[in-house]
Coordinates of C-alpha atoms in Angstrom, one line a residue:
M1 CA -10.0 30.3 17.0
L2 CA -8.6 28.0 14.4
A3 CA -9.1 24.3 14.8
D4 CA -5.3 23.5 15.0
R5 CA -4.9 26.0 17.8
R6 CA -7.9 24.6 19.8
H7 CA -6.4 21.1 19.4
Q8 CA -3.1 22.3 20.8
L9 CA -4.8 23.8 23.8
I10 CA -6.9 20.7 24.4
L11 CA -3.9 18.4 24.3
R12 CA -1.9 20.8 26.5
A13 CA -4.7 20.8 29.1
L14 CA -4.9 17.0 29.1
R15 CA -1.2 16.6 29.6
A16 CA -1.2 19.1 32.5
D17 CA -4.5 18.1 34.2
G18 CA -5.1 14.5 33.1
P19 CA -8.7 13.4 32.4
T20 CA -10.8 16.5 31.8
T21 CA -14.5 17.1 31.2
V22 CA -16.0 18.7 28.0
T23 CA -17.3 21.5 30.1
D24 CA -13.9 22.4 31.6
L25 CA -12.2 22.1 28.1
A26 CA -14.9 24.4 26.6
E27 CA -14.1 27.0 29.3
K28 CA -10.3 26.7 28.9
V29 CA -10.4 26.9 25.1
V30 CA -13.3 29.4 24.9
A31 CA -15.4 27.3 22.5
S32 CA -18.8 25.7 22.6
Q33 CA -19.2 22.2 24.0
A34 CA -20.4 21.0 20.6
T35 CA -17.2 22.2 19.0
I36 CA -15.1 20.6 21.8
R37 CA -16.9 17.2 21.2
R38 CA -16.1 17.4 17.5
D39 CA -12.5 18.2 18.3
L40 CA -12.2 15.3 20.7
A41 CA -13.6 12.9 18.1
Q42 CA -11.0 14.1 15.6
L43 CA -8.2 13.9 18.0
E44 CA -9.2 10.4 19.1
D45 CA -9.2 9.3 15.5
E46 CA -5.7 10.6 15.2
G47 CA -4.7 8.6 18.3
L48 CA -3.8 11.7 20.3
L49 CA -6.3 11.3 23.2
K50 CA -8.9 8.9 24.5
R51 CA -12.5 9.9 24.9
V52 CA -14.1 8.9 28.2
Y53 CA -17.6 9.5 29.7
G54 CA -18.1 13.3 29.8
G55 CA -14.7 14.2 28.5
A56 CA -11.3 13.0 27.4
A57 CA -8.0 11.6 28.8
P58 CA -4.4 11.7 27.6
V59 CA -2.8 8.7 26.0
L60 CA 0.4 7.6 27.4
G61 CA 1.6 4.8 25.1
E62 CA 5.2 3.7 25.0
D63 CA 7.2 2.0 22.3
D64 CA 9.8 -0.8 22.8
P65 CA 13.3 0.3 23.9
F66 CA 15.8 0.6 21.1
A67 CA 17.9 -2.4 22.2
D68 CA 14.9 -4.7 22.3
V69 CA 13.9 -3.8 18.7
A70 CA 17.4 -3.8 17.2
G71 CA 17.5 -7.6 16.9
V72 CA 14.1 -8.0 15.4
R73 CA 13.7 -8.8 11.6
V74 CA 17.4 -7.8 11.1
E75 CA 17.8 -9.3 7.6
A76 CA 14.7 -7.6 6.2
K77 CA 15.6 -4.2 7.8
D78 CA 19.1 -4.4 6.3
A79 CA 17.8 -5.1 2.8
L80 CA 15.5 -2.1 3.0
A81 CA 18.3 0.1 4.4
A82 CA 20.6 -0.9 1.6
W83 CA 17.9 0.0 -1.0
C84 CA 17.4 3.4 0.7
A85 CA 21.1 4.1 0.7
D86 CA 21.3 3.4 -3.0
L87 CA 18.5 6.0 -3.6
V88 CA 20.7 8.7 -2.1
K89 CA 22.8 10.8 -4.4
D90 CA 26.2 12.3 -3.4
G91 CA 25.8 15.9 -2.3
E92 CA 22.3 15.5 -0.9
T93 CA 21.1 16.4 2.5
V94 CA 19.4 13.5 4.2
L95 CA 17.1 13.4 7.3
L96 CA 17.2 10.2 9.3
D97 CA 14.3 9.5 11.7
I98 CA 14.7 7.7 15.0
G99 CA 14.6 3.9 15.2
T100 CA 16.7 0.9 14.2
T101 CA 15.9 0.9 10.5
A102 CA 17.2 4.5 10.2
H103 CA 20.4 3.4 12.0
R104 CA 20.9 0.6 9.4
V105 CA 20.4 3.1 6.6
A106 CA 23.3 5.2 8.2
R107 CA 25.5 2.1 8.1
H108 CA 25.2 2.1 4.4
L109 CA 26.1 5.8 4.0
H110 CA 29.7 5.6 5.2
G111 CA 32.2 7.3 3.0
R112 CA 29.6 9.2 1.1
S113 CA 29.8 13.0 0.4
L114 CA 26.5 13.8 2.2
T115 CA 24.9 15.9 4.9
V116 CA 23.0 13.8 7.4
I117 CA 20.6 15.5 9.8
T118 CA 19.2 13.3 12.6
S119 CA 17.6 13.2 16.1
N120 CA 18.7 9.5 16.3
L121 CA 21.6 9.1 18.7
A122 CA 22.5 5.7 17.2
V123 CA 22.9 7.3 13.8
Y124 CA 25.1 10.0 15.4
E125 CA 27.3 7.4 17.0
E126 CA 27.5 5.4 13.7
L127 CA 28.7 8.4 11.6
Q128 CA 30.5 10.6 14.1
D129 CA 34.0 9.5 13.0
D130 CA 33.2 9.5 9.3
H131 CA 34.7 12.7 8.0
A132 CA 33.2 12.3 4.6
V133 CA 29.8 12.9 6.1
Q134 CA 28.7 16.3 7.4
L135 CA 26.7 15.3 10.4
I136 CA 24.1 17.6 12.1
L137 CA 22.6 16.4 15.4
L138 CA 19.3 18.1 16.3
G139 CA 19.0 19.4 19.9
G140 CA 16.3 18.3 22.3
V141 CA 15.4 16.2 25.4
V142 CA 17.2 12.8 25.4
R143 CA 15.1 9.7 25.6
R144 CA 17.9 7.3 26.7
D145 CA 16.1 4.0 26.2
Y146 CA 15.0 5.0 22.7
R147 CA 18.2 6.7 21.6
S148 CA 16.4 9.8 20.4
L149 CA 16.0 13.5 21.0
V150 CA 12.5 15.1 21.2
G151 CA 10.7 18.2 22.3
F152 CA 10.3 21.8 21.2
L153 CA 14.1 22.3 20.7
T154 CA 14.1 19.5 18.2
E155 CA 11.1 20.9 16.4
D156 CA 12.6 24.4 16.3
N157 CA 15.8 23.0 14.9
L158 CA 13.9 21.3 12.1
R159 CA 12.2 24.6 11.1
Q160 CA 15.7 25.9 10.3
V161 CA 16.8 23.2 7.9
H162 CA 15.7 21.6 4.6
A163 CA 16.5 18.1 3.4
D164 CA 16.4 16.5 0.0
R165 CA 15.1 13.2 1.5
L166 CA 13.6 12.0 4.7
F167 CA 13.8 8.3 5.7
L168 CA 10.9 8.0 8.1
G169 CA 10.1 5.2 10.4
T170 CA 6.8 3.9 11.8
S171 CA 5.3 1.5 14.2
G172 CA 2.5 0.6 11.8
V173 CA 0.5 1.5 8.7
R174 CA -3.3 1.3 8.8
P175 CA -5.1 -0.3 5.9
D176 CA -6.3 3.2 4.9
G177 CA -2.6 4.3 4.5
Q178 CA -2.4 6.3 7.8
V179 CA 1.0 6.2 9.3
L180 CA 1.1 5.5 13.1
D181 CA 3.5 5.8 16.0
T182 CA 3.3 4.3 19.4
T183 CA 4.3 7.4 21.4
A184 CA 2.8 10.8 21.1
V185 CA 6.0 12.5 22.1
E186 CA 7.7 11.4 18.9
V187 CA 4.9 12.5 16.6
P188 CA 5.5 16.3 16.5
V189 CA 9.2 15.6 15.6
K190 CA 8.2 13.3 12.8
R191 CA 5.7 15.8 11.4
A192 CA 8.4 18.5 11.6
M193 CA 10.8 16.2 9.6
I194 CA 8.1 15.7 7.0
A195 CA 7.6 19.5 6.6
A196 CA 11.4 20.0 6.3
S197 CA 11.9 17.5 3.5
A198 CA 11.4 17.6 -0.3
Q199 CA 10.8 13.8 -0.5
V200 CA 9.4 11.6 2.2
V201 CA 10.4 7.9 2.1
L202 CA 8.6 5.7 4.6
V203 CA 10.7 2.6 5.5
A204 CA 8.4 -0.1 6.9
D205 CA 9.1 -3.9 6.9
A206 CA 6.2 -6.2 6.3
G207 CA 5.7 -6.5 10.1
K208 CA 4.4 -2.9 10.1
F209 CA 1.5 -3.8 7.9
P210 CA -1.2 -3.3 9.2
G211 CA 0.9 -2.6 12.3
T212 CA -0.1 -0.9 15.5
G213 CA 0.2 2.6 17.0
M214 CA -1.9 5.0 19.0
A215 CA -0.9 8.3 17.4
R216 CA -1.3 9.4 13.8
V217 CA 1.8 10.8 12.2
C218 CA 0.5 11.6 8.7
G219 CA -1.7 10.3 5.8
P220 CA -0.6 8.7 2.6
E221 CA -0.8 12.1 0.8
D222 CA 2.2 13.2 2.8
L223 CA 4.4 10.3 1.5
D224 CA 6.3 10.0 -1.8
V225 CA 7.7 6.5 -1.5
V226 CA 7.1 3.5 0.8
V227 CA 9.9 0.9 0.9
T228 CA 8.8 -2.5 2.3
N229 CA 9.8 -6.1 1.9
A230 CA 7.6 -8.5 -0.1
P231 CA 4.9 -9.3 0.4
G232 CA 3.4 -6.1 1.6
D233 CA -0.1 -5.9 3.0
E234 CA -2.2 -5.9 -0.2
K235 CA -5.0 -3.6 1.0
S236 CA -2.6 -1.0 2.5
C237 CA -0.3 -1.0 -0.5
R238 CA -3.3 -0.5 -2.8
R239 CA -4.5 2.4 -0.8
L240 CA -1.0 4.0 -0.9
R241 CA -0.7 3.6 -4.7
E242 CA -4.2 5.2 -5.1
A243 CA -2.8 8.2 -3.2
G244 CA 0.0 8.5 -5.7
V245 CA 2.7 6.9 -3.5
E246 CA 5.4 4.7 -5.1
V247 CA 5.5 1.4 -3.2
V248 CA 8.7 -0.4 -3.6
E249 CA 8.9 -4.1 -2.5
V250 CA 12.5 -5.2 -1.6
R251 CA 13.3 -8.9 -1.2
A252 CA 16.0 -9.7 1.4

């Protein structure tokens, strides 16, 4: 069995059963205990589970509700959003991630001849009456406090589309350039957005460096551009540039 398939089965078992032993996981996945231990170590490194004595447990992190985050570092987020909007060319198809920064990007796209695809309900509400913008809202399960849509329907929708650019949000960037999120339920959607996009632009204000998060979204090799406000974290930015990522520092 391929490693990715084993990982899916392990995470599914933990979500369904809670903390589970290596022995039980080996039986469910039909793999050796040594293989399961290696899988658990990798999945813990990615923030998708927590290893405990004799096995593993699911992680159940939560991010801050949309309304609580909307008023944080407003000036910096708006400067980043304006720069991102200027990057967009008329006629493009743009994917906007969840979160308050993506919502601010949408505010700068009014009146543009664009297609905007999003799972962000705040973005939808921002652009729904703008007839210049073709607006595509992805389906899925509504997370009301976080103004987002998630789940297998959202991921399936993303497999049917292609975007010229994705503006991706994050809860934090590790010093090694790994992009994090605080909730595992959002991670598959973010990964599907990355796969559906020709260019990935990570929008992260300086407060996200080094940042926090319990689940790995992607590595620096999956990014094309990182837009942040000066000064960015020197170690993280150096690692990103070494991976070939363009790091843009925008002053508010």
